[in-house]
Coordinates of N, CA and C in Angstrom, one line a residue:
X1 N 80.1 108.7 97.8 CA 81.1 108.1 96.8 C 82.6 108.0 97.5
X2 N 83.4 107.1 97.0 CA 84.6 106.9 97.7 C 85.7 107.0 96.6
X3 N 86.6 107.7 96.7 CA 87.8 107.7 95.9 C 89.0 107.9 96.8
X4 N 89.6 106.6 97.1 CA 90.8 106.5 98.0 C 91.7 105.5 97.3
X5 N 92.9 105.8 97.5 CA 93.9 104.8 96.8 C 95.3 105.0 97.7
X6 N 95.8 103.9 97.8 CA 97.1 103.8 98.6 C 98.0 102.9 97.8
X7 N 99.2 103.3 97.5 CA 100.2 102.6 96.8 C 101.5 102.7 97.5
X8 N 102.3 101.6 97.2 CA 103.8 101.6 97.7 C 104.7 101.2 96.7
X9 N 105.8 102.0 96.6 CA 106.7 101.7 95.5 C 107.9 102.6 95.7
X10 N 108.7 102.6 94.6 CA 110.1 103.4 94.7 C 109.9 104.6 93.7
X11 N 110.5 105.7 94.1 CA 110.6 106.9 93.2 C 111.5 106.6 92.1
X12 N 111.0 106.9 90.9 CA 111.8 106.7 89.6 C 112.8 107.9 89.4
X13 N 112.6 108.9 90.0 CA 113.5 110.1 90.0 C 113.3 111.0 91.2
X14 N 114.1 111.9 91.3 CA 113.9 112.9 92.5 C 112.7 113.7 92.4
X15 N 111.9 114.0 93.4 CA 110.7 114.8 93.3 C 111.0 116.1 92.8
X16 N 110.1 116.7 91.9 CA 110.4 118.1 91.4 C 109.5 119.0 92.2
X17 N 110.1 119.9 93.0 CA 109.3 120.9 93.7 C 109.1 122.2 93.0
X18 N 107.9 122.7 92.9 CA 107.8 124.0 92.2 C 106.7 124.8 93.1
X19 N 106.5 126.0 92.7 CA 105.6 126.9 93.4 C 104.5 127.5 92.4
X20 N 103.4 127.6 92.7 CA 102.4 128.3 91.8 C 102.6 129.7 91.9
X21 N 102.0 130.6 91.1 CA 102.2 132.0 91.1 C 101.7 132.6 92.4
X22 N 100.9 131.9 93.1 CA 100.4 132.4 94.5 C 101.3 131.9 95.6
X23 N 102.4 131.2 95.3 CA 103.4 130.8 96.3 C 103.1 129.4 96.9
X24 N 102.1 128.5 96.4 CA 101.7 127.3 97.0 C 102.6 126.3 96.4
X25 N 103.3 125.5 97.3 CA 104.3 124.4 96.9 C 103.5 123.2 96.3
X26 N 104.2 122.7 95.3 CA 103.5 121.4 94.7 C 104.9 120.5 94.3
X27 N 104.7 119.3 94.7 CA 105.8 118.3 94.3 C 105.3 117.4 93.3
X28 N 105.9 117.0 92.3 CA 105.5 116.0 91.3 C 106.6 114.7 91.3
X29 N 106.2 113.6 91.3 CA 107.0 112.5 91.3 C 106.2 111.3 90.8
X30 N 107.1 110.3 90.2 CA 106.6 109.1 89.6 C 107.0 108.0 90.5
X31 N 106.1 107.0 90.9 CA 106.4 105.9 91.7 C 106.3 104.6 90.9
X32 N 107.2 103.7 91.0 CA 107.3 102.5 90.2 C 106.7 101.5 91.3
X33 N 105.5 100.8 90.9 CA 104.8 99.9 91.8 C 104.7 98.5 91.1
X34 N 105.3 97.5 91.8 CA 105.2 96.1 91.4 C 103.8 95.6 91.6
X35 N 103.3 94.9 90.6 CA 102.1 94.2 90.8 C 102.2 93.0 91.7
X36 N 101.2 92.6 92.3 CA 101.3 91.5 93.3 C 101.3 90.1 92.7
X37 N 101.2 90.1 91.3 CA 101.3 88.8 90.7 C 102.1 88.8 89.5
X38 N 102.7 87.7 89.0 CA 103.5 87.7 87.8 C 102.7 87.6 86.6
X39 N 103.3 87.3 85.4 CA 102.5 87.3 84.2 C 101.7 86.1 84.1
X40 N 101.0 85.9 83.0 CA 100.1 84.8 82.8 C 100.8 83.5 83.1
X41 N 102.0 83.3 82.7 CA 102.8 82.0 83.0 C 103.5 82.1 84.3
X42 N 103.2 83.0 85.2 CA 103.9 83.0 86.6 C 105.3 83.6 86.5
X43 N 105.6 84.2 85.3 CA 107.0 84.8 85.2 C 107.2 86.0 86.0
X44 N 107.9 86.8 85.4 CA 108.3 88.2 86.0 C 107.1 89.0 86.3
X45 N 107.3 89.8 87.4 CA 106.2 90.7 87.9 C 106.3 91.9 86.9
X46 N 105.1 92.5 86.7 CA 105.0 93.7 86.0 C 105.1 94.9 86.8
X47 N 105.5 96.0 86.3 CA 105.5 97.2 87.2 C 104.8 98.3 86.5
X48 N 104.1 99.0 87.3 CA 103.3 100.2 86.9 C 103.9 101.5 87.3
X49 N 104.0 102.5 86.4 CA 104.6 103.8 86.8 C 103.5 104.7 86.9
X50 N 103.4 105.3 88.2 CA 102.2 106.0 88.6 C 102.6 107.4 88.9
X51 N 102.1 108.4 88.3 CA 102.4 109.9 88.5 C 101.7 110.3 89.8
X52 N 102.4 111.0 90.6 CA 101.8 111.6 92.0 C 102.0 113.0 92.0
X53 N 101.2 113.7 92.7 CA 101.3 115.2 93.0 C 101.0 115.4 94.5
X54 N 101.9 116.1 95.1 CA 101.6 116.6 96.6 C 101.7 118.0 96.8
X55 N 100.7 118.5 97.4 CA 100.6 120.0 97.5 C 101.0 120.4 98.9
X56 N 101.4 121.7 99.0 CA 101.7 122.3 100.2 C 102.8 121.6 101.1
X57 N 102.5 121.5 102.4 CA 103.4 120.9 103.3 C 103.8 119.4 103.0
X58 N 102.8 118.7 102.4 CA 103.0 117.3 101.9 C 104.1 117.3 100.9
X59 N 104.0 118.3 99.9 CA 104.9 118.3 98.8 C 106.3 118.7 99.3
X60 N 106.4 119.6 100.2 CA 107.7 120.0 100.8 C 108.3 118.9 101.5
X61 N 107.5 118.1 102.2 CA 108.0 116.9 102.9 C 108.5 115.9 102.0
X62 N 107.9 115.6 100.9 CA 108.4 114.7 99.8 C 109.7 115.2 99.3
X63 N 109.7 116.5 98.9 CA 110.9 117.0 98.3 C 112.1 117.0 99.2
X64 N 111.9 117.1 100.5 CA 112.9 117.3 101.5 C 113.5 115.9 101.8
X65 N 112.7 114.9 102.0 CA 113.1 113.6 102.5 C 113.2 112.4 101.6
X66 N 112.7 112.5 100.5 CA 112.7 111.4 99.4 C 113.5 111.7 98.2
X67 N 114.0 110.7 97.6 CA 115.0 110.9 96.4 C 114.8 109.7 95.5
X68 N 115.3 109.6 94.4 CA 115.3 108.6 93.5 C 115.6 107.3 94.1
X69 N 114.8 106.2 94.1 CA 115.0 104.9 94.6 C 114.4 104.8 96.0
X70 N 113.9 105.9 96.7 CA 113.4 105.8 98.0 C 112.0 105.0 97.9
X71 N 111.8 104.1 98.9 CA 110.5 103.5 99.1 C 109.6 104.5 99.7
X72 N 108.4 104.6 99.0 CA 107.4 105.6 99.5 C 106.0 104.9 99.5
X73 N 105.2 105.2 100.5 CA 103.8 105.0 100.5 C 103.0 106.3 100.3
X74 N 102.0 106.2 99.4 CA 101.2 107.4 99.1 C 99.8 107.1 99.2
X75 N 99.1 107.8 99.9 CA 97.7 107.6 100.2 C 97.0 108.9 99.8
X76 N 96.0 108.8 98.9 CA 95.2 110.0 98.4 C 94.1 109.6 97.5
X77 N 93.9 110.4 96.6 CA 92.8 110.1 95.6 C 93.3 110.1 94.2
X78 N 92.6 109.3 93.4 CA 92.9 109.3 91.9 C 92.2 110.4 91.3
X79 N 92.9 111.0 90.3 CA 92.3 112.2 89.6 C 92.7 112.2 88.1
X80 N 91.7 112.5 87.3 CA 92.1 112.5 85.8 C 92.2 114.0 85.4
X81 N 93.2 114.2 84.4 CA 93.3 115.6 83.8 C 93.2 115.6 82.3
X82 N 92.5 116.3 81.7 CA 92.3 116.4 80.3 C 93.1 117.5 79.7
X83 N 93.8 117.4 78.6 CA 94.7 118.3 78.0 C 94.9 117.9 76.6
X84 N 95.5 118.9 75.9 CA 95.7 118.8 74.4 C 97.2 118.7 74.2
X85 N 97.7 117.8 73.4 CA 99.1 117.8 73.1 C 99.5 118.8 71.9
X86 N 100.7 118.8 71.5 CA 101.1 119.9 70.5 C 100.5 119.8 69.2
X87 N 100.0 118.5 68.9 CA 99.4 118.2 67.6 C 97.8 118.6 67.7
X88 N 97.4 118.9 68.9 CA 95.9 119.2 69.1 C 95.1 118.0 69.4
X89 N 95.7 116.9 69.7 CA 95.0 115.7 70.1 C 94.6 115.7 71.6
X90 N 93.4 115.3 71.8 CA 92.9 115.2 73.3 C 93.5 114.1 74.0
X91 N 94.2 114.4 75.3 CA 94.8 113.4 76.0 C 94.2 113.5 77.4
X92 N 94.3 112.3 78.1 CA 93.9 112.2 79.5 C 95.0 111.6 80.4
X93 N 95.3 112.4 81.4 CA 96.4 111.9 82.3 C 95.8 111.5 83.7
X94 N 96.2 110.5 84.3 CA 95.7 110.0 85.6 C 96.9 110.2 86.6
X95 N 96.6 110.7 87.7 CA 97.6 110.9 88.8 C 96.9 110.7 90.2
X96 N 97.7 110.4 91.2 CA 97.4 110.4 92.6 C 97.7 111.7 93.2
X97 N 96.7 112.4 93.8 CA 96.8 113.6 94.6 C 97.0 113.1 96.0
X98 N 98.3 113.2 96.4 CA 98.6 112.6 97.8 C 98.0 113.5 98.9
X99 N 97.3 112.8 99.9 CA 96.9 113.4 101.1 C 97.9 113.2 102.2
X100 N 98.5 111.9 102.2 CA 99.5 111.4 103.2 C 100.6 110.7 102.5
X101 N 101.8 110.8 102.9 CA 102.9 110.1 102.4 C 103.7 109.6 103.6
X102 N 104.3 108.4 103.4 CA 105.0 107.8 104.5 C 106.3 107.2 104.0
X103 N 107.3 107.0 104.8 CA 108.5 106.3 104.4 C 108.1 104.8 104.4
X104 N 108.5 104.1 103.2 CA 108.2 102.7 103.1 C 109.2 101.9 103.7
X105 N 110.3 102.3 104.2 CA 111.3 101.5 104.8 C 112.0 102.3 105.8
X106 N 112.6 101.7 106.8 CA 113.3 102.4 107.9 C 114.5 103.1 107.3
X107 N 115.0 104.2 108.0 CA 116.2 104.9 107.8 C 117.4 104.1 108.2
X108 N 118.3 103.9 107.4 CA 119.5 103.1 107.6 C 120.4 103.8 108.6
X109 N 120.5 105.1 108.6 CA 121.4 105.9 109.4 C 120.9 106.4 110.8
X110 N 119.7 105.8 111.2 CA 119.2 106.3 112.5 C 118.9 105.0 113.3
X111 N 118.5 105.3 114.5 CA 118.2 104.2 115.4 C 116.9 103.5 115.0
X112 N 116.7 102.3 115.6 CA 115.6 101.5 115.1 C 114.2 102.1 115.7
X113 N 114.4 103.0 116.6 CA 113.1 103.5 117.2 C 112.3 104.5 116.3
X114 N 113.0 104.9 115.3 CA 112.5 105.9 114.3 C 112.2 105.2 113.0
X115 N 111.4 104.1 113.1 CA 111.3 103.2 111.9 C 110.3 103.7 110.8
X116 N 109.4 104.6 111.2 CA 108.5 105.2 110.2 C 108.1 106.6 110.5
X117 N 108.1 107.4 109.4 CA 107.7 108.8 109.6 C 106.7 109.1 108.6
X118 N 105.9 110.2 108.8 CA 105.0 110.6 107.7 C 104.6 112.1 108.0
X119 N 103.9 112.5 107.0 CA 103.3 113.9 107.1 C 101.9 113.7 106.8
X120 N 101.0 114.0 107.7 CA 99.5 113.8 107.5 C 98.9 115.2 107.1
X121 N 98.5 115.5 105.9 CA 98.1 116.7 105.4 C 96.8 117.1 106.1
X122 N 95.9 116.1 106.5 CA 94.6 116.4 107.1 C 94.7 117.0 108.4
X123 N 95.7 116.6 109.2 CA 95.9 117.1 110.6 C 97.0 118.3 110.6
X124 N 97.8 118.5 109.5 CA 98.8 119.4 109.5 C 99.8 119.2 110.7
X125 N 100.1 118.0 110.9 CA 101.0 117.7 112.0 C 102.0 116.6 111.5
X126 N 103.2 116.6 112.0 CA 104.2 115.7 111.7 C 104.7 115.1 113.0
X127 N 104.8 113.7 113.0 CA 105.3 113.1 114.2 C 106.3 112.0 113.6
X128 N 107.5 112.0 113.9 CA 108.5 111.1 113.4 C 108.3 109.7 113.9
X129 N 107.5 109.4 114.8 CA 107.3 108.0 115.2 C 105.9 107.4 114.9
X130 N 104.9 108.2 115.1 CA 103.5 107.8 114.8 C 103.0 108.4 113.5
X131 N 103.4 109.6 113.2 CA 102.9 110.3 112.0 C 101.6 111.0 112.2
X132 N 100.9 110.9 113.4 CA 99.7 111.6 113.7 C 99.7 112.3 115.0
X133 N 98.9 113.4 114.9 CA 98.5 113.9 116.2 C 99.4 114.9 117.0
X134 N 100.7 114.9 116.7 CA 101.6 115.7 117.5 C 101.7 117.1 116.7
X135 N 101.9 118.1 117.5 CA 102.0 119.4 116.8 C 103.5 119.7 116.5
X136 N 104.4 119.0 117.1 CA 105.8 119.1 116.7 C 106.4 117.7 116.7
X137 N 107.6 117.6 116.0 CA 108.2 116.3 115.9 C 108.5 115.8 117.3
X138 N 108.4 114.5 117.7 CA 108.7 113.9 118.9 C 109.6 112.9 118.8
X139 N 110.4 112.8 119.9 CA 111.4 111.7 119.9 C 110.9 110.5 120.8
X140 N 109.9 110.7 121.5 CA 109.4 109.7 122.4 C 108.8 108.6 121.6
X141 N 109.0 107.3 122.0 CA 108.5 106.1 121.2 C 106.9 106.1 121.4
X142 N 106.3 105.5 120.3 CA 105.0 105.5 120.1 C 104.4 104.6 121.3
X143 N 103.2 105.0 121.8 CA 102.7 104.2 122.9 C 102.2 102.7 122.4
X144 N 102.4 101.7 123.2 CA 102.0 100.4 122.8 C 100.5 100.1 123.1
X145 N 100.0 99.4 122.1 CA 98.6 98.9 122.2 C 98.4 97.8 123.1
X146 N 99.5 97.2 123.6 CA 99.4 96.0 124.4 C 99.8 96.3 125.8
X147 N 99.2 95.6 126.8 CA 99.6 95.7 128.1 C 100.0 94.4 128.7
X148 N 100.9 94.5 129.7 CA 101.5 93.3 130.4 C 100.3 92.8 131.3
X149 N 100.1 91.4 131.2 CA 99.2 90.8 132.0 C 99.8 90.1 133.2
X150 N 99.2 90.3 134.4 CA 99.7 89.7 135.6 C 99.5 88.3 135.7
X151 N 100.5 87.5 135.9 CA 100.3 86.0 135.9 C 99.4 85.5 137.1
X152 N 99.2 86.3 138.1 CA 98.4 85.8 139.1 C 96.9 86.2 139.0
X153 N 96.6 86.9 138.0 CA 95.2 87.4 137.7 C 94.2 86.2 137.5
X154 N 94.5 85.2 136.9 CA 93.6 84.1 136.8 C 92.5 84.2 135.8
X155 N 92.2 85.4 135.2 CA 91.2 85.6 134.2 C 91.8 86.3 133.0
X156 N 91.5 85.7 131.9 CA 92.0 86.2 130.7 C 91.0 87.3 130.3
X157 N 91.4 88.3 129.5 CA 90.5 89.4 129.1 C 89.6 89.1 127.9
X158 N 89.5 87.8 127.5 CA 88.7 87.5 126.4 C 87.9 86.3 126.7

């Protein structure tokens, strides 16, 4: 079975970083996500407000680098939580448990070489250019998937 969700939106408030009794960091935040389509009459787009939670290093990353209004990309799984309100009514809350988070826009105060950063919880590694595979932050540009063709080659690679 598959439970994977990716959203992109803006934070509605600063992330709230807390710790469990055992010292595990957890950040909670809400993301405002515009729908891809307008209303029935093609009018204004509607916005969904989606609760997210990020644990451990991912939560610390969100708390440190994101604030109200920041564009964020969240990738993870959708999870429901059942609880009772003060009146004893049964309630269900839905939230995204973030595995990976990414900046949704480039940083205005840095060079254009550092256009996207991420924290990948599965690999426990942070790379300010690619977001994957490096054990420490790297200032080297990401390798290009394209290579220069020699004009005298005569044969195309496809």
